[in-house]
């Protein structure tokens, strides 16, 4: 196998493990003496526990314990964090008090020898409640005064006097992440140390939180997440079930496995909150924005303040002298919301880009052209230049590939094979930042390399991308590079969130490789029998795995593994460390990725059948390290976007507070049959402000804008503007 | 899930003996037969079904499709949905059944699900499936949560003040249009029940869904000889393209002579408490010209008795469009 530099489509290096079933996902870990924990979930949405009777459950076959507030043992609160240091979204430890604040809240947990015994015992726990009427209303009103998130100019006056105005409110429903892999914890306690096998997108953060909540030093907790059956943000931060498993393992001195069931996935492990967003656009008759206001609300839980940050992308999307963004929270009897793929920007851009489409129609200007007319030459929110912004080119390339010039803007005017066509477009963007990262790289005497960091591959391709990066920088073929992730014993790596892992690890990998290579040069000059014995290290160079004199080519040099062998060293190890840019106050550039989404829907009014038939996506996300998984991320996002636009919504029963469609039949995600023809283009402009390779991440941007493009297409096909997602066929029946 | 005894039936009589131990063959049965298990095991995991004994009938010789000498087609209760859908006789003579089967569930589920099991498939009403919430079908007398709750997918025909659950089966709709007859063996011997008499509307006993008594085993379903020169269509309307129960569906079996309907059967799915034969629609079509106006009159007649709930009123218009379009497809030359 040859070198696999960045830009080459290396197939997933862990693929064979996954398709053969060898890959160990969290719930695949089993240990001698393993016990199974099954939580008991509240069957009211608000109130208090009046009585909890475990006498029957506790004496059932195989039952080892039934835990609740009185006997779970101490689980501390993790103190509030700054940024995303030691973070969890639902901060109340399980069973902390007798108050029920959302349907499904854990009130007890049965632990037994088998899973079936634990379920039977959990069902036999008798809980009585003093129930109150839960509040799960869809309509949101802010609690207190909304936050002012950004302002420039005088938006009210400019809007009032604008010749053309759009003033609309858009809402997005509760969306549940629904990765195929259920959340799970397998907790092992040896009397001193915890080893926690977790479905987590952040082993280091999970370790730090768990240490605080279990009341032990960090070095007493090891968290492992080798493979993840996806998370979509739902597994970024720890959830209460993890501490039930750990506390049970500590109390029983036996390993405990707890797998969250699919219905609990709708209650106990977060969701994208409901959002309600008022967008006001004022424009001149030339289409230039004179005012933009984005007032957003999202629901949160009774105890936690989860901000969806809907206006994240709004200040820099378009040029406008007058701008304001506000946000507010409305408390509901729901589990705590959390990040879901593209938090903030995804619902926010649905609203903003829908309003831009409405403005284009009001002005009689093509929606692509309207965006071009409002292209900013800097980030007007931060008053900083963009590190690299190519939205205009994304729109131009997308329009060409989609055939946008053939669009007839009249509603219902386009047809193909007897179906009415609708075409829509939207822009998209996502942050391009780095978290702090440390990476170790070993160069070994068999010509192989090992790269290790405590980040994790959540299914996005991090294993493979790291192999690409190391291959490019060392000249070692990807199949000779061992990538080790998902273990807090490794140098601390970033959470898999914000599409930042690739960008974050690259500088640390570079540094680690330089360090490991420098030690090989040292070995070369200090080892008799190498051609370089006795030279100065700075007279040598390292090219494509070959050590050679700087004044000679690598063809007269020696492979690094031979130098290691002559030095009788198995390997040299280098450690690289890179700082975070995320949250930095001191910045010279606005750093974002951009893109354009073009969508085609087909509409058959005679049978009320609406399908997304075609999507063209053009993404400007820096240099693409591995096009194969990168394309896979965008395609997956587009399919998820079909679900967001047309299908997905968690429905809460108003009387019981229960998320009632808590399964994969009644909560509809897009199926394969719903996936449109998808064409993805990457512009591939390196963004060297972010790292030396110019690479950003692509895990989230593909979901931004797609719902707005689809709903714009639905309007074009049907004449119905749906401002409350998802689009239901009953809204199109009239 | 509760602890239960598991046994394999040695023969039909053995199964009947075991089933007869149950106090009822309806909701709350203490003994359940398991074939494909795609409904039963699901409901057992949800604690909605809590049998003390589960009797595996997969070993019984009920898994063949046979052409009878009188021209009828006999489908064993254990014939898998996928085998039935792709059976040559079914594809050529009972296309509506093949289409209906293939529009349902997923390939994996169809490979497991059986004819008898699909016939007895339970409602997808979300309140029926949540043991913590009131449901008259699951806990008689506890109340219907769906009437004032999330009822978008539920029934508008054949409902009662006690239950608005939908029969979710696609296969049953096609069987109804084809005039299927159900063969049952029980403690009192064998009997045959036409599919229209097999299911009950909920009335004030929604827990009782069909004619089965303790010990009764559905052994086969027979289809009458296919009407001559008829065309058959199953049209299923839903939000997503696959893996969703019908919001509205129509099964049409029609013959046209000299531009008018000489034979017509119309059955609806996704909108009713049981697979719904619309005699009203058929009446509007017999001897009538094959045109849009006739289709519309039939659709209006079929939905005239609809009782919409808070979130499913759209099903009236959707079902009408479904009928009109299906009739159009069935009669397109």
mmCIF file of C-alpha atoms in Angstrom, chain A residues 16-295:
data_model
loop_
_atom_site.group_PDB
_atom_site.id
_atom_site.type_symbol
_atom_site.label_atom_id
_atom_site.label_comp_id
_atom_site.label_asym_id
_atom_site.label_seq_id
_atom_site.Cartn_x
_atom_site.Cartn_y
_atom_site.Cartn_z
ATOM 1 C CA UNK A 16 -13.765 -4.628 8.682
ATOM 2 C CA UNK A 17 -14.207 -4.694 12.474
ATOM 3 C CA UNK A 18 -17.639 -3.180 12.159
ATOM 4 C CA UNK A 19 -19.014 -5.289 9.341
ATOM 5 C CA UNK A 20 -17.699 -8.474 10.957
ATOM 6 C CA UNK A 21 -19.207 -7.651 14.351
ATOM 7 C CA UNK A 22 -15.820 -7.657 16.074
ATOM 8 C CA UNK A 23 -15.950 -3.963 17.005
ATOM 9 C CA UNK A 24 -16.828 -3.702 20.686
ATOM 10 C CA UNK A 25 -19.521 -1.134 21.260
ATOM 11 C CA UNK A 26 -20.231 -0.171 24.853
ATOM 12 C CA UNK A 27 -23.007 -2.661 25.496
ATOM 13 C CA UNK A 28 -20.823 -5.437 24.020
ATOM 14 C CA UNK A 29 -18.544 -5.389 27.070
ATOM 15 C CA UNK A 30 -19.207 -8.260 29.428
ATOM 16 C CA UNK A 31 -17.362 -9.277 32.577
ATOM 17 C CA UNK A 32 -17.527 -12.155 35.046
ATOM 18 C CA UNK A 33 -20.236 -11.480 37.597
ATOM 19 C CA UNK A 34 -21.874 -8.820 35.452
ATOM 20 C CA UNK A 35 -25.242 -7.580 36.705
ATOM 21 C CA UNK A 36 -27.954 -5.763 34.768
ATOM 22 C CA UNK A 37 -29.621 -2.559 35.869
ATOM 23 C CA UNK A 38 -33.015 -1.425 34.593
ATOM 24 C CA UNK A 39 -34.369 1.967 35.652
ATOM 25 C CA UNK A 40 -37.909 2.609 36.833
ATOM 26 C CA UNK A 41 -39.278 5.697 35.105
ATOM 27 C CA UNK A 42 -41.845 8.123 36.464
ATOM 28 C CA UNK A 43 -45.268 7.767 34.877
ATOM 29 C CA UNK A 44 -46.272 11.347 35.631
ATOM 30 C CA UNK A 45 -44.897 14.542 34.128
ATOM 31 C CA UNK A 46 -44.982 16.673 37.267
ATOM 32 C CA UNK A 47 -45.469 16.097 40.983
ATOM 33 C CA UNK A 48 -43.828 14.217 43.807
ATOM 34 C CA UNK A 49 -43.257 10.619 44.775
ATOM 35 C CA UNK A 50 -45.760 9.731 47.507
ATOM 36 C CA UNK A 51 -44.646 6.174 48.045
ATOM 37 C CA UNK A 52 -42.121 3.756 46.680
ATOM 38 C CA UNK A 53 -42.543 0.072 47.531
ATOM 39 C CA UNK A 54 -39.735 -2.253 46.498
ATOM 40 C CA UNK A 55 -40.721 -5.181 48.693
ATOM 41 C CA UNK A 56 -42.048 -7.358 45.882
ATOM 42 C CA UNK A 57 -39.367 -6.357 43.409
ATOM 43 C CA UNK A 58 -36.578 -6.881 45.932
ATOM 44 C CA UNK A 59 -37.529 -10.481 46.587
ATOM 45 C CA UNK A 60 -37.913 -11.525 42.962
ATOM 46 C CA UNK A 61 -35.592 -14.134 41.433
ATOM 47 C CA UNK A 62 -32.058 -12.951 40.735
ATOM 48 C CA UNK A 63 -32.580 -9.465 42.138
ATOM 49 C CA UNK A 64 -29.493 -8.078 43.874
ATOM 50 C CA UNK A 65 -30.760 -4.635 44.789
ATOM 51 C CA UNK A 66 -33.417 -2.068 44.057
ATOM 52 C CA UNK A 67 -31.987 1.424 44.297
ATOM 53 C CA UNK A 68 -33.772 4.684 44.970
ATOM 54 C CA UNK A 69 -33.135 7.943 46.795
ATOM 55 C CA UNK A 70 -32.647 6.328 50.188
ATOM 56 C CA UNK A 71 -30.078 3.700 49.260
ATOM 57 C CA UNK A 72 -28.231 4.671 46.083
ATOM 58 C CA UNK A 73 -25.348 6.142 48.061
ATOM 59 C CA UNK A 74 -23.811 9.523 47.610
ATOM 60 C CA UNK A 75 -23.870 11.000 44.127
ATOM 61 C CA UNK A 76 -22.584 14.564 44.230
ATOM 62 C CA UNK A 77 -23.386 17.420 41.945
ATOM 63 C CA UNK A 78 -20.729 18.490 39.505
ATOM 64 C CA UNK A 79 -20.112 22.185 40.123
ATOM 65 C CA UNK A 80 -21.003 24.590 37.307
ATOM 66 C CA UNK A 81 -18.379 24.764 34.608
ATOM 67 C CA UNK A 82 -17.080 27.503 32.394
ATOM 68 C CA UNK A 83 -17.520 26.742 28.729
ATOM 69 C CA UNK A 84 -17.442 23.014 28.095
ATOM 70 C CA UNK A 85 -14.790 22.104 30.668
ATOM 71 C CA UNK A 86 -16.530 19.661 32.979
ATOM 72 C CA UNK A 87 -19.972 19.669 31.549
ATOM 73 C CA UNK A 88 -23.263 17.880 31.684
ATOM 74 C CA UNK A 89 -26.640 19.241 30.623
ATOM 75 C CA UNK A 90 -28.877 17.502 33.206
ATOM 76 C CA UNK A 91 -27.062 18.460 36.385
ATOM 77 C CA UNK A 92 -29.381 16.895 38.946
ATOM 78 C CA UNK A 93 -27.962 13.539 40.054
ATOM 79 C CA UNK A 94 -30.392 10.614 39.744
ATOM 80 C CA UNK A 95 -32.822 10.163 42.664
ATOM 81 C CA UNK A 96 -31.623 13.409 44.323
ATOM 82 C CA UNK A 97 -35.084 14.362 45.568
ATOM 83 C CA UNK A 98 -38.676 13.151 45.362
ATOM 84 C CA UNK A 99 -39.810 15.772 42.890
ATOM 85 C CA UNK A 100 -40.817 14.617 39.407
ATOM 86 C CA UNK A 101 -40.111 17.284 36.830
ATOM 87 C CA UNK A 102 -40.578 15.329 33.608
ATOM 88 C CA UNK A 103 -42.263 12.171 32.422
ATOM 89 C CA UNK A 104 -39.889 9.248 32.557
ATOM 90 C CA UNK A 105 -37.545 10.715 35.171
ATOM 91 C CA UNK A 106 -35.684 7.892 36.940
ATOM 92 C CA UNK A 107 -37.175 7.114 40.344
ATOM 93 C CA UNK A 108 -35.520 3.756 41.051
ATOM 94 C CA UNK A 109 -33.464 1.042 39.408
ATOM 95 C CA UNK A 110 -33.544 -2.721 39.752
ATOM 96 C CA UNK A 111 -30.288 -4.680 39.519
ATOM 97 C CA UNK A 112 -30.396 -8.409 38.862
ATOM 98 C CA UNK A 113 -28.393 -11.339 37.541
ATOM 99 C CA UNK A 114 -30.057 -11.218 34.124
ATOM 100 C CA UNK A 115 -31.541 -8.477 32.031
ATOM 101 C CA UNK A 116 -34.945 -10.177 32.042
ATOM 102 C CA UNK A 117 -34.965 -10.476 35.843
ATOM 103 C CA UNK A 118 -34.043 -6.810 36.147
ATOM 104 C CA UNK A 119 -36.887 -5.776 33.827
ATOM 105 C CA UNK A 120 -39.392 -7.878 35.718
ATOM 106 C CA UNK A 121 -38.218 -6.402 39.019
ATOM 107 C CA UNK A 122 -38.291 -2.839 37.681
ATOM 108 C CA UNK A 123 -41.886 -3.436 36.574
ATOM 109 C CA UNK A 124 -42.743 -4.719 40.056
ATOM 110 C CA UNK A 125 -41.593 -1.572 41.863
ATOM 111 C CA UNK A 126 -44.750 0.145 43.051
ATOM 112 C CA UNK A 127 -44.586 3.917 42.906
ATOM 113 C CA UNK A 128 -47.390 6.249 43.902
ATOM 114 C CA UNK A 129 -47.395 9.923 43.144
ATOM 115 C CA UNK A 130 -48.957 13.216 44.085
ATOM 116 C CA UNK A 131 -49.394 14.331 40.509
ATOM 117 C CA UNK A 132 -49.709 17.845 39.198
ATOM 118 C CA UNK A 133 -50.673 18.892 35.713
ATOM 119 C CA UNK A 134 -47.515 18.970 33.613
ATOM 120 C CA UNK A 135 -46.727 21.886 31.343
ATOM 121 C CA UNK A 136 -45.544 20.694 27.953
ATOM 122 C CA UNK A 137 -47.254 23.371 25.852
ATOM 123 C CA UNK A 138 -45.865 24.014 22.390
ATOM 124 C CA UNK A 139 -46.478 27.750 22.397
ATOM 125 C CA UNK A 140 -43.481 29.426 24.055
ATOM 126 C CA UNK A 141 -43.398 32.668 26.013
ATOM 127 C CA UNK A 142 -40.077 33.905 27.408
ATOM 128 C CA UNK A 143 -39.409 33.664 31.093
ATOM 129 C CA UNK A 144 -38.328 37.172 32.138
ATOM 130 C CA UNK A 145 -36.554 39.595 29.843
ATOM 131 C CA UNK A 146 -34.938 38.018 26.761
ATOM 132 C CA UNK A 147 -31.160 38.184 26.411
ATOM 133 C CA UNK A 148 -29.714 40.649 23.965
ATOM 134 C CA UNK A 149 -27.322 38.489 21.949
ATOM 135 C CA UNK A 150 -26.145 41.125 19.476
ATOM 136 C CA UNK A 151 -27.101 44.514 18.124
ATOM 137 C CA UNK A 152 -25.849 47.051 15.629
ATOM 138 C CA UNK A 153 -27.421 50.220 14.230
ATOM 139 C CA UNK A 154 -31.076 50.957 14.867
ATOM 140 C CA UNK A 155 -32.961 47.890 13.662
ATOM 141 C CA UNK A 156 -36.442 49.003 14.778
ATOM 142 C CA UNK A 157 -36.336 52.301 12.934
ATOM 143 C CA UNK A 158 -34.733 50.763 9.868
ATOM 144 C CA UNK A 159 -37.308 47.982 9.775
ATOM 145 C CA UNK A 160 -40.215 50.377 10.225
ATOM 146 C CA UNK A 161 -39.142 52.502 7.286
ATOM 147 C CA UNK A 162 -38.040 49.622 5.029
ATOM 148 C CA UNK A 163 -39.866 49.499 1.669
ATOM 149 C CA UNK A 164 -40.207 45.711 1.812
ATOM 150 C CA UNK A 165 -40.701 43.777 5.025
ATOM 151 C CA UNK A 166 -40.962 40.195 6.154
ATOM 152 C CA UNK A 167 -42.171 39.557 9.698
ATOM 153 C CA UNK A 168 -42.796 35.870 10.319
ATOM 154 C CA UNK A 169 -42.509 33.357 13.124
ATOM 155 C CA UNK A 170 -41.067 29.912 12.476
ATOM 156 C CA UNK A 171 -41.026 26.971 14.830
ATOM 157 C CA UNK A 172 -39.176 23.714 15.003
ATOM 158 C CA UNK A 173 -40.446 20.826 17.123
ATOM 159 C CA UNK A 174 -38.669 18.708 19.676
ATOM 160 C CA UNK A 175 -36.390 16.402 17.747
ATOM 161 C CA UNK A 176 -34.913 13.279 19.269
ATOM 162 C CA UNK A 177 -31.440 12.181 18.159
ATOM 163 C CA UNK A 178 -32.257 8.490 17.780
ATOM 164 C CA UNK A 179 -28.858 7.053 16.992
ATOM 165 C CA UNK A 180 -29.270 3.358 16.290
ATOM 166 C CA UNK A 181 -26.976 2.498 19.202
ATOM 167 C CA UNK A 182 -28.818 2.968 22.477
ATOM 168 C CA UNK A 183 -27.078 4.840 25.278
ATOM 169 C CA UNK A 184 -25.379 2.431 27.642
ATOM 170 C CA UNK A 185 -23.015 2.242 30.600
ATOM 171 C CA UNK A 186 -21.002 -0.691 31.839
ATOM 172 C CA UNK A 187 -19.475 0.216 35.195
ATOM 173 C CA UNK A 188 -16.660 -1.762 36.773
ATOM 174 C CA UNK A 189 -15.452 -1.006 40.314
ATOM 175 C CA UNK A 190 -12.466 -2.785 41.824
ATOM 176 C CA UNK A 191 -12.736 -1.326 45.303
ATOM 177 C CA UNK A 192 -10.610 1.644 44.363
ATOM 178 C CA UNK A 193 -10.914 2.509 40.677
ATOM 179 C CA UNK A 194 -13.861 2.896 38.343
ATOM 180 C CA UNK A 195 -13.623 1.751 34.745
ATOM 181 C CA UNK A 196 -16.654 3.079 32.906
ATOM 182 C CA UNK A 197 -17.479 1.823 29.407
ATOM 183 C CA UNK A 198 -19.697 4.559 28.070
ATOM 184 C CA UNK A 199 -21.549 5.585 24.937
ATOM 185 C CA UNK A 200 -19.916 8.977 24.955
ATOM 186 C CA UNK A 201 -18.736 11.547 22.459
ATOM 187 C CA UNK A 202 -16.269 12.788 25.084
ATOM 188 C CA UNK A 203 -14.379 10.299 27.245
ATOM 189 C CA UNK A 204 -12.303 12.979 28.996
ATOM 190 C CA UNK A 205 -15.269 15.149 29.884
ATOM 191 C CA UNK A 206 -17.194 12.084 31.025
ATOM 192 C CA UNK A 207 -14.282 11.088 33.257
ATOM 193 C CA UNK A 208 -14.025 14.567 34.745
ATOM 194 C CA UNK A 209 -17.754 14.780 35.458
ATOM 195 C CA UNK A 210 -17.937 11.217 36.792
ATOM 196 C CA UNK A 211 -15.011 11.809 39.161
ATOM 197 C CA UNK A 212 -16.757 14.830 40.639
ATOM 198 C CA UNK A 213 -20.141 13.171 40.913
ATOM 199 C CA UNK A 214 -18.779 9.947 42.369
ATOM 200 C CA UNK A 215 -16.539 11.928 44.725
ATOM 201 C CA UNK A 216 -13.217 10.388 43.713
ATOM 202 C CA UNK A 217 -10.046 11.856 42.167
ATOM 203 C CA UNK A 218 -9.874 11.879 38.391
ATOM 204 C CA UNK A 219 -7.133 9.271 38.268
ATOM 205 C CA UNK A 220 -9.523 6.821 39.920
ATOM 206 C CA UNK A 221 -11.841 6.921 36.903
ATOM 207 C CA UNK A 222 -11.091 5.549 33.446
ATOM 208 C CA UNK A 223 -13.651 6.024 30.695
ATOM 209 C CA UNK A 224 -13.617 3.941 27.516
ATOM 210 C CA UNK A 225 -15.592 4.417 24.303
ATOM 211 C CA UNK A 226 -13.979 2.447 21.491
ATOM 212 C CA UNK A 227 -16.819 2.659 18.971
ATOM 213 C CA UNK A 228 -20.019 4.615 18.909
ATOM 214 C CA UNK A 229 -23.150 3.753 16.946
ATOM 215 C CA UNK A 230 -23.502 7.460 16.433
ATOM 216 C CA UNK A 231 -24.569 10.151 18.848
ATOM 217 C CA UNK A 232 -25.622 13.265 16.908
ATOM 218 C CA UNK A 233 -24.780 15.288 20.027
ATOM 219 C CA UNK A 234 -26.993 13.228 22.304
ATOM 220 C CA UNK A 235 -23.911 11.485 23.689
ATOM 221 C CA UNK A 236 -21.722 14.570 24.101
ATOM 222 C CA UNK A 237 -22.283 14.858 27.828
ATOM 223 C CA UNK A 238 -23.049 12.367 30.602
ATOM 224 C CA UNK A 239 -26.635 11.490 31.519
ATOM 225 C CA UNK A 240 -27.979 10.234 34.853
ATOM 226 C CA UNK A 241 -28.052 6.530 33.917
ATOM 227 C CA UNK A 242 -24.262 6.458 33.931
ATOM 228 C CA UNK A 243 -24.164 7.354 37.618
ATOM 229 C CA UNK A 244 -26.851 4.818 38.490
ATOM 230 C CA UNK A 245 -24.662 2.106 36.956
ATOM 231 C CA UNK A 246 -21.502 3.387 38.657
ATOM 232 C CA UNK A 247 -23.164 3.786 42.058
ATOM 233 C CA UNK A 248 -24.674 0.301 41.795
ATOM 234 C CA UNK A 249 -21.310 -1.212 40.840
ATOM 235 C CA UNK A 250 -19.691 0.542 43.809
ATOM 236 C CA UNK A 251 -22.359 -0.661 46.213
ATOM 237 C CA UNK A 252 -22.529 -4.261 44.981
ATOM 238 C CA UNK A 253 -18.842 -4.538 44.126
ATOM 239 C CA UNK A 254 -19.774 -6.151 40.814
ATOM 240 C CA UNK A 255 -19.811 -4.912 37.228
ATOM 241 C CA UNK A 256 -23.152 -3.395 36.254
ATOM 242 C CA UNK A 257 -24.530 -2.883 32.756
ATOM 243 C CA UNK A 258 -27.323 -0.425 32.081
ATOM 244 C CA UNK A 259 -28.704 -0.053 28.551
ATOM 245 C CA UNK A 260 -31.166 2.773 28.032
ATOM 246 C CA UNK A 261 -34.222 1.506 26.163
ATOM 247 C CA UNK A 262 -35.576 3.137 23.032
ATOM 248 C CA UNK A 263 -38.492 4.718 24.882
ATOM 249 C CA UNK A 264 -36.124 6.138 27.503
ATOM 250 C CA UNK A 265 -34.123 7.637 24.634
ATOM 251 C CA UNK A 266 -37.047 10.036 24.206
ATOM 252 C CA UNK A 267 -37.062 11.028 27.877
ATOM 253 C CA UNK A 268 -33.771 10.721 29.666
ATOM 254 C CA UNK A 269 -30.916 11.548 27.283
ATOM 255 C CA UNK A 270 -31.765 14.935 25.797
ATOM 256 C CA UNK A 271 -33.352 16.235 22.652
ATOM 257 C CA UNK A 272 -33.229 19.286 20.439
ATOM 258 C CA UNK A 273 -35.610 21.679 22.170
ATOM 259 C CA UNK A 274 -38.627 23.195 20.557
ATOM 260 C CA UNK A 275 -37.775 26.585 19.059
ATOM 261 C CA UNK A 276 -39.960 29.512 18.129
ATOM 262 C CA UNK A 277 -38.270 32.222 16.122
ATOM 263 C CA UNK A 278 -39.524 35.568 14.892
ATOM 264 C CA UNK A 279 -37.560 36.907 11.954
ATOM 265 C CA UNK A 280 -37.947 40.459 10.729
ATOM 266 C CA UNK A 281 -36.257 41.448 7.482
ATOM 267 C CA UNK A 282 -36.402 44.928 6.043
ATOM 268 C CA UNK A 283 -35.061 45.497 2.551
ATOM 269 C CA UNK A 284 -34.846 48.143 -0.103
ATOM 270 C CA UNK A 285 -36.464 47.474 -3.457
ATOM 271 C CA UNK A 286 -32.971 46.585 -4.695
ATOM 272 C CA UNK A 287 -33.049 43.626 -2.323
ATOM 273 C CA UNK A 288 -30.391 44.963 0.023
ATOM 274 C CA UNK A 289 -31.165 44.288 3.667
ATOM 275 C CA UNK A 290 -31.530 47.369 5.833
ATOM 276 C CA UNK A 291 -32.667 45.558 8.979
ATOM 277 C CA UNK A 292 -32.511 42.032 10.346
ATOM 278 C CA UNK A 293 -33.995 40.983 13.683
ATOM 279 C CA UNK A 294 -33.966 37.432 15.021
ATOM 280 C CA UNK A 295 -35.840 36.831 18.266
#
